[in-house]
Backbone as numpy.savetxt, mean C-alpha at the origin, in Angstrom:
# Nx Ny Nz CAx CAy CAz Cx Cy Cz
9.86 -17.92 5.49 10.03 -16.48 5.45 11.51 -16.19 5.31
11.73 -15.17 4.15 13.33 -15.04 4.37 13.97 -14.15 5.30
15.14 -14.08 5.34 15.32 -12.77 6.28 15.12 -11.59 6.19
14.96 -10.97 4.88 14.74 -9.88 4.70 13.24 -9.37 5.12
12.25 -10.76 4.88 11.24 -10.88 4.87 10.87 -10.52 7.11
11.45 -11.15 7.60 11.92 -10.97 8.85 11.83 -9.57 9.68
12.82 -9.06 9.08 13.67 -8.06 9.25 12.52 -6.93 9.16
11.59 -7.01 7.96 10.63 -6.10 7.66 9.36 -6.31 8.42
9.28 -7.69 8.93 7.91 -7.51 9.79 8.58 -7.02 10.77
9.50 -7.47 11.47 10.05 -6.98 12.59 10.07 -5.51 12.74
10.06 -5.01 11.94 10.30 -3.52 12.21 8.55 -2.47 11.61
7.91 -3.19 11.46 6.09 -3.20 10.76 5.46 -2.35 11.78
5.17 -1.39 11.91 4.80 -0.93 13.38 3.67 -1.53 13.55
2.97 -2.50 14.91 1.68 -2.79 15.52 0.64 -1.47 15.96
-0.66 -2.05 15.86 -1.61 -1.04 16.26 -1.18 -1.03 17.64
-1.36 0.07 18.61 -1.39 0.75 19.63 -2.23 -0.18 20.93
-0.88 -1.06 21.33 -2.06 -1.86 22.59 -1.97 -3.29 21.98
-1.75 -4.18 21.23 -1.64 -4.92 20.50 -0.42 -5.83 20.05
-0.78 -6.95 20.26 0.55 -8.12 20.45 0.94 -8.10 18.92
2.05 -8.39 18.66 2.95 -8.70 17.33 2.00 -9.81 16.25
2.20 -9.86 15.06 1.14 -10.72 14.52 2.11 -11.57 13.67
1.71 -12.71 13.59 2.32 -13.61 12.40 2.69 -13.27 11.00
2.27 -11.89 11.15 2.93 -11.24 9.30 1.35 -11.40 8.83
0.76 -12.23 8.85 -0.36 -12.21 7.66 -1.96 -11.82 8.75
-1.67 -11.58 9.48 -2.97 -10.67 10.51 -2.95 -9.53 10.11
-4.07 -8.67 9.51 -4.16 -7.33 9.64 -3.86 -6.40 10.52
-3.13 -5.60 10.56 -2.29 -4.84 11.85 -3.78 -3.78 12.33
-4.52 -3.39 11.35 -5.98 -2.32 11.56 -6.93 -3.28 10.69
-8.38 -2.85 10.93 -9.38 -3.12 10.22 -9.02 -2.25 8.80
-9.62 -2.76 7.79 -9.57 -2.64 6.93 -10.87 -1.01 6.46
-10.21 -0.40 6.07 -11.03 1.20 6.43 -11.88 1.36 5.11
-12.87 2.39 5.65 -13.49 3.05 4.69 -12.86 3.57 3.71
-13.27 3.91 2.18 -12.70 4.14 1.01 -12.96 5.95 1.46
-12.62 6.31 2.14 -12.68 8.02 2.36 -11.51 8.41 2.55
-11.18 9.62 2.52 -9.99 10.58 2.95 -9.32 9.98 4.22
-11.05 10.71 4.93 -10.52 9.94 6.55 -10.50 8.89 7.19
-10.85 7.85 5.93 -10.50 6.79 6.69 -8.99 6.04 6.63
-8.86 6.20 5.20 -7.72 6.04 4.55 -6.33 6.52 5.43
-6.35 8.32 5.58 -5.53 9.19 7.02 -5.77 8.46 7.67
-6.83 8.12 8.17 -6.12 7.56 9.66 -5.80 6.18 9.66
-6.07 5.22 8.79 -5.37 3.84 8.73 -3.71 4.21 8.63
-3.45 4.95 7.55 -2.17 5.13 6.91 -1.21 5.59 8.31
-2.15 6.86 8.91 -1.24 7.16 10.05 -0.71 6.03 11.03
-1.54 5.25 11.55 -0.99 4.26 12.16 -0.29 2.87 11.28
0.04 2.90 10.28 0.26 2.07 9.29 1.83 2.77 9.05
1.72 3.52 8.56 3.40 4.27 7.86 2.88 5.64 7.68
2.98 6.07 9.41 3.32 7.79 8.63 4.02 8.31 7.87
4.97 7.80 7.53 5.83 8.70 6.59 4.84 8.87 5.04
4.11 7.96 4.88 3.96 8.16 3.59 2.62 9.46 3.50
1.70 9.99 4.69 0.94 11.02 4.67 1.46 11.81 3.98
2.46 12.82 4.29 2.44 13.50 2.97 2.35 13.23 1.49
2.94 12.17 1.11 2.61 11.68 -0.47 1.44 11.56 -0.37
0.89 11.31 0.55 -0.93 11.36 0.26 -1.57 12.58 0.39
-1.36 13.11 1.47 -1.86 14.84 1.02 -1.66 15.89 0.11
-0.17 15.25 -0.83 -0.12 15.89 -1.54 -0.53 15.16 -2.80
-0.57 14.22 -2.96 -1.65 13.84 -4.32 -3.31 13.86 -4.14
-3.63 14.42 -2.41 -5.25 14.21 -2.64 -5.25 15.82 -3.15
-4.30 16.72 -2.61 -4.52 18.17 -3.39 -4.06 18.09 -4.97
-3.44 17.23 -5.73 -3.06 17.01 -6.86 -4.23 17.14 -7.59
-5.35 15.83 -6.97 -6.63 15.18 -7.88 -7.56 16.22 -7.31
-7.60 17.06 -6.27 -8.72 18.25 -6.02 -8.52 18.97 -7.12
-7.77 19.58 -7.43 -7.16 20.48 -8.49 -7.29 20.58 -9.77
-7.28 18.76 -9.98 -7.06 18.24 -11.39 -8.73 17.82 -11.72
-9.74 17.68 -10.67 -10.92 17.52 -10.71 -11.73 18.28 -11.07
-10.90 19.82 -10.12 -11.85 21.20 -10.45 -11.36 21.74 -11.93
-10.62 21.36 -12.60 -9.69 21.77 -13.80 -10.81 21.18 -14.82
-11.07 20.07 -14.61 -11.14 18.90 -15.75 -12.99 18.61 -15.38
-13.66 19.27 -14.36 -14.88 18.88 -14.15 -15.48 17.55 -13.64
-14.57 16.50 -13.64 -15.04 15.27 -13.91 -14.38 15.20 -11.96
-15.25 13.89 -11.59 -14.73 13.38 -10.26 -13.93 12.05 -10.33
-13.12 11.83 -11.48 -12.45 10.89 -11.72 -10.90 10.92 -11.13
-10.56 11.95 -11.06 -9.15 12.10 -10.33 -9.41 11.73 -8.73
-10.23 12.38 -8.53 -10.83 11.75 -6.84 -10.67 10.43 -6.98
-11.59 9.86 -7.51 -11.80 8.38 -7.19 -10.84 7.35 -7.91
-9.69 7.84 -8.56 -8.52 7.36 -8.56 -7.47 7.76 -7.61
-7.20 8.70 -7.24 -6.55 8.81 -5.97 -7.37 7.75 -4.88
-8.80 7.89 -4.53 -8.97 6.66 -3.24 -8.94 5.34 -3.44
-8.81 5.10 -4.61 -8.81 3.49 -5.37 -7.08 3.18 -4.90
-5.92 4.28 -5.39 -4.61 4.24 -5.02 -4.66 3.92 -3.63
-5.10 4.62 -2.96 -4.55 4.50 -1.39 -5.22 3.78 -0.97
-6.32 2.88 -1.42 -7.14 2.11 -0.51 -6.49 1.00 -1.20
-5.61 0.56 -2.26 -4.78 -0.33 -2.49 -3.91 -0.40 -1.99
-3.05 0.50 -1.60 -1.58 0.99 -0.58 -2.12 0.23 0.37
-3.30 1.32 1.65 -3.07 0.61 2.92 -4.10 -0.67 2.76
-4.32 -1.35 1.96 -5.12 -2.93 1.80 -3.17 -3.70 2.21
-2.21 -3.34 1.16 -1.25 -4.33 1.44 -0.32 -3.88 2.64
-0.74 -2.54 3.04 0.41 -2.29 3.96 -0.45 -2.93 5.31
-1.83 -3.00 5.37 -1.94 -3.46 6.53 -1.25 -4.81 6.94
-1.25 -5.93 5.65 -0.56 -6.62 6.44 0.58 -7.28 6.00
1.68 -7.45 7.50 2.84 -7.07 7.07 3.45 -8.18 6.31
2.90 -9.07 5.96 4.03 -10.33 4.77 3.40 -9.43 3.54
2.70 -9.11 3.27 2.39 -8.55 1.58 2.99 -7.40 1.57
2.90 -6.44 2.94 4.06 -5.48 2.63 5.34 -5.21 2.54
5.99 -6.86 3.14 7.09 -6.88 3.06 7.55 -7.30 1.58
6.04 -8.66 0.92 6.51 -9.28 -0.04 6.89 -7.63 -1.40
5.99 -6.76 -1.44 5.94 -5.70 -2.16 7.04 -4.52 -2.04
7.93 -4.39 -0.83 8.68 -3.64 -0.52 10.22 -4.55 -1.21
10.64 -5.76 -0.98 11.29 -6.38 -1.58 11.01 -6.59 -3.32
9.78 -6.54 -3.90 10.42 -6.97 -5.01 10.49 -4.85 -5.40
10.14 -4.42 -4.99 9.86 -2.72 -5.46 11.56 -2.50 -5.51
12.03 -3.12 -4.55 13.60 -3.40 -4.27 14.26 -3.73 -5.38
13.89 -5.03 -5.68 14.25 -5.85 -7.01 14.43 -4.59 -8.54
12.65 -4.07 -8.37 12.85 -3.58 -9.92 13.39 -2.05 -9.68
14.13 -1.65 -8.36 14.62 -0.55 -8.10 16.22 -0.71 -8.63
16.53 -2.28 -8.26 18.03 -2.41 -8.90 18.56 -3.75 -10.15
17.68 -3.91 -10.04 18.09 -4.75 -10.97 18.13 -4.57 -12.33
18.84 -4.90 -13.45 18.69 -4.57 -14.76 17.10 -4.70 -15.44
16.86 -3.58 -15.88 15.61 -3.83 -16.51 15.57 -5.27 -17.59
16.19 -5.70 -18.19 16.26 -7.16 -18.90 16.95 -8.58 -17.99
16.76 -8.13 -16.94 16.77 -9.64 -16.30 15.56 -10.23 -15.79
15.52 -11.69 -15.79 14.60 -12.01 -15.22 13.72 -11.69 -13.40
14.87 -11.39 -13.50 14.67 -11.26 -11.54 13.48 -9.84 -11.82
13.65 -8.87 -12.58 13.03 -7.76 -12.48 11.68 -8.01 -13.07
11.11 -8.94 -14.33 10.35 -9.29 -14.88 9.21 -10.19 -13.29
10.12 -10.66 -12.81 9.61 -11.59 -12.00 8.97 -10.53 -10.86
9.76 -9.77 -10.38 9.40 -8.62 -9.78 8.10 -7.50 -9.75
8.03 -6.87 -11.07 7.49 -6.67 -11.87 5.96 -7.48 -11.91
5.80 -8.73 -12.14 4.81 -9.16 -12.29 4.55 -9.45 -10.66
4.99 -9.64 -9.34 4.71 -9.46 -8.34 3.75 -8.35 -7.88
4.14 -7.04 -8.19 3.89 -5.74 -7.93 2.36 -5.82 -8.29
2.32 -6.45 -9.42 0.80 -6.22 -10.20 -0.19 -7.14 -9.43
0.77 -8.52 -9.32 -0.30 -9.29 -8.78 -0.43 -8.98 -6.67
-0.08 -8.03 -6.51 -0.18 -7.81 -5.33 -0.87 -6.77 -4.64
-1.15 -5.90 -6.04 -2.08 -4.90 -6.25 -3.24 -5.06 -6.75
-3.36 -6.21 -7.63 -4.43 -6.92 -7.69 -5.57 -7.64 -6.96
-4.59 -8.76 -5.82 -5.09 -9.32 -4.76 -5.80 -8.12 -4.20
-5.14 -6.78 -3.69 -5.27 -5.77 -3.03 -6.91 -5.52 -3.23
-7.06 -4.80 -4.61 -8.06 -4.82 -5.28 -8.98 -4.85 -5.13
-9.24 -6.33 -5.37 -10.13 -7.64 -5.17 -10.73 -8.09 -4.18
-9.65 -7.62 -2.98 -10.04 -7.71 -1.75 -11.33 -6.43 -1.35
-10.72 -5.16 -2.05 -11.27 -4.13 -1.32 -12.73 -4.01 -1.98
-12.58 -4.68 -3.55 -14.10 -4.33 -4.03 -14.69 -5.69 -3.38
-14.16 -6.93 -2.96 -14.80 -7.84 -2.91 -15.97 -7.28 -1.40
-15.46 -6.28 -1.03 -15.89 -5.70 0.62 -17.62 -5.91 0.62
């Protein structure tokens, strides 16, 4: 584990009542594909990011009732049930917060960002895979 890698579990908030985990233990059960299940994983996961989620689930309400179709819905819960799949646990959220790092600074034509880059996907993938494999 590197340090950065460290540094980020270390600071990972634990569920409520609950000993520190080796990085690759799920910090919550893994939630229902709903609003509320999603809220309330996320809340104990990284509040900060609830608002970006309340405000893109009113984005895809909007864009649903606009457009007729329930496809903005069920891409918004496919998003966040990929989010908190890697944020629950904390080495994939650290591995994803570091390279998001990477392709935040690094030259778009270096390798480091390419490498990065293809991290992101395959980590959203695993994510995925996991959640349809349910």
């Amino acid at each position: 584990m590197t340090a950065a890698q460290r540094n980020a579990a270390a600071t990972t908030p634990t569920a409520p009542g609950s000993e520190p985990t080796d990085g690759r233990t799920p910090l919550v059960p893994r939630p229902d594909r709903t609003t509320a299940g999603l809220r309330s994983a996320l809340s104990r996961l990284a509040p900060h990011q609830l608002p970006d989620m309340e405000r893109q689930m009113e984005e895809a309400l909007n864009l649903a009732a606009r457009s007729g179709t329930l496809a903005p819905l069920t891409q918004f819960l496919d998003s966040w049930a990929v989010t908190v799949e890697i944020t629950r646990v904390p080495e994939t959220a650290a591995r994803l917060r570091e390279a998001e790092y990477t392709v935040r600074t690094a030259p778009g034509d270096a390798p480091a960002w390419r490498t990065a880059m293809n991290e992101i996907r395959d980590l959203r993938a695993a994510a995925w895979d996991a959640i349809a494999a349910r």
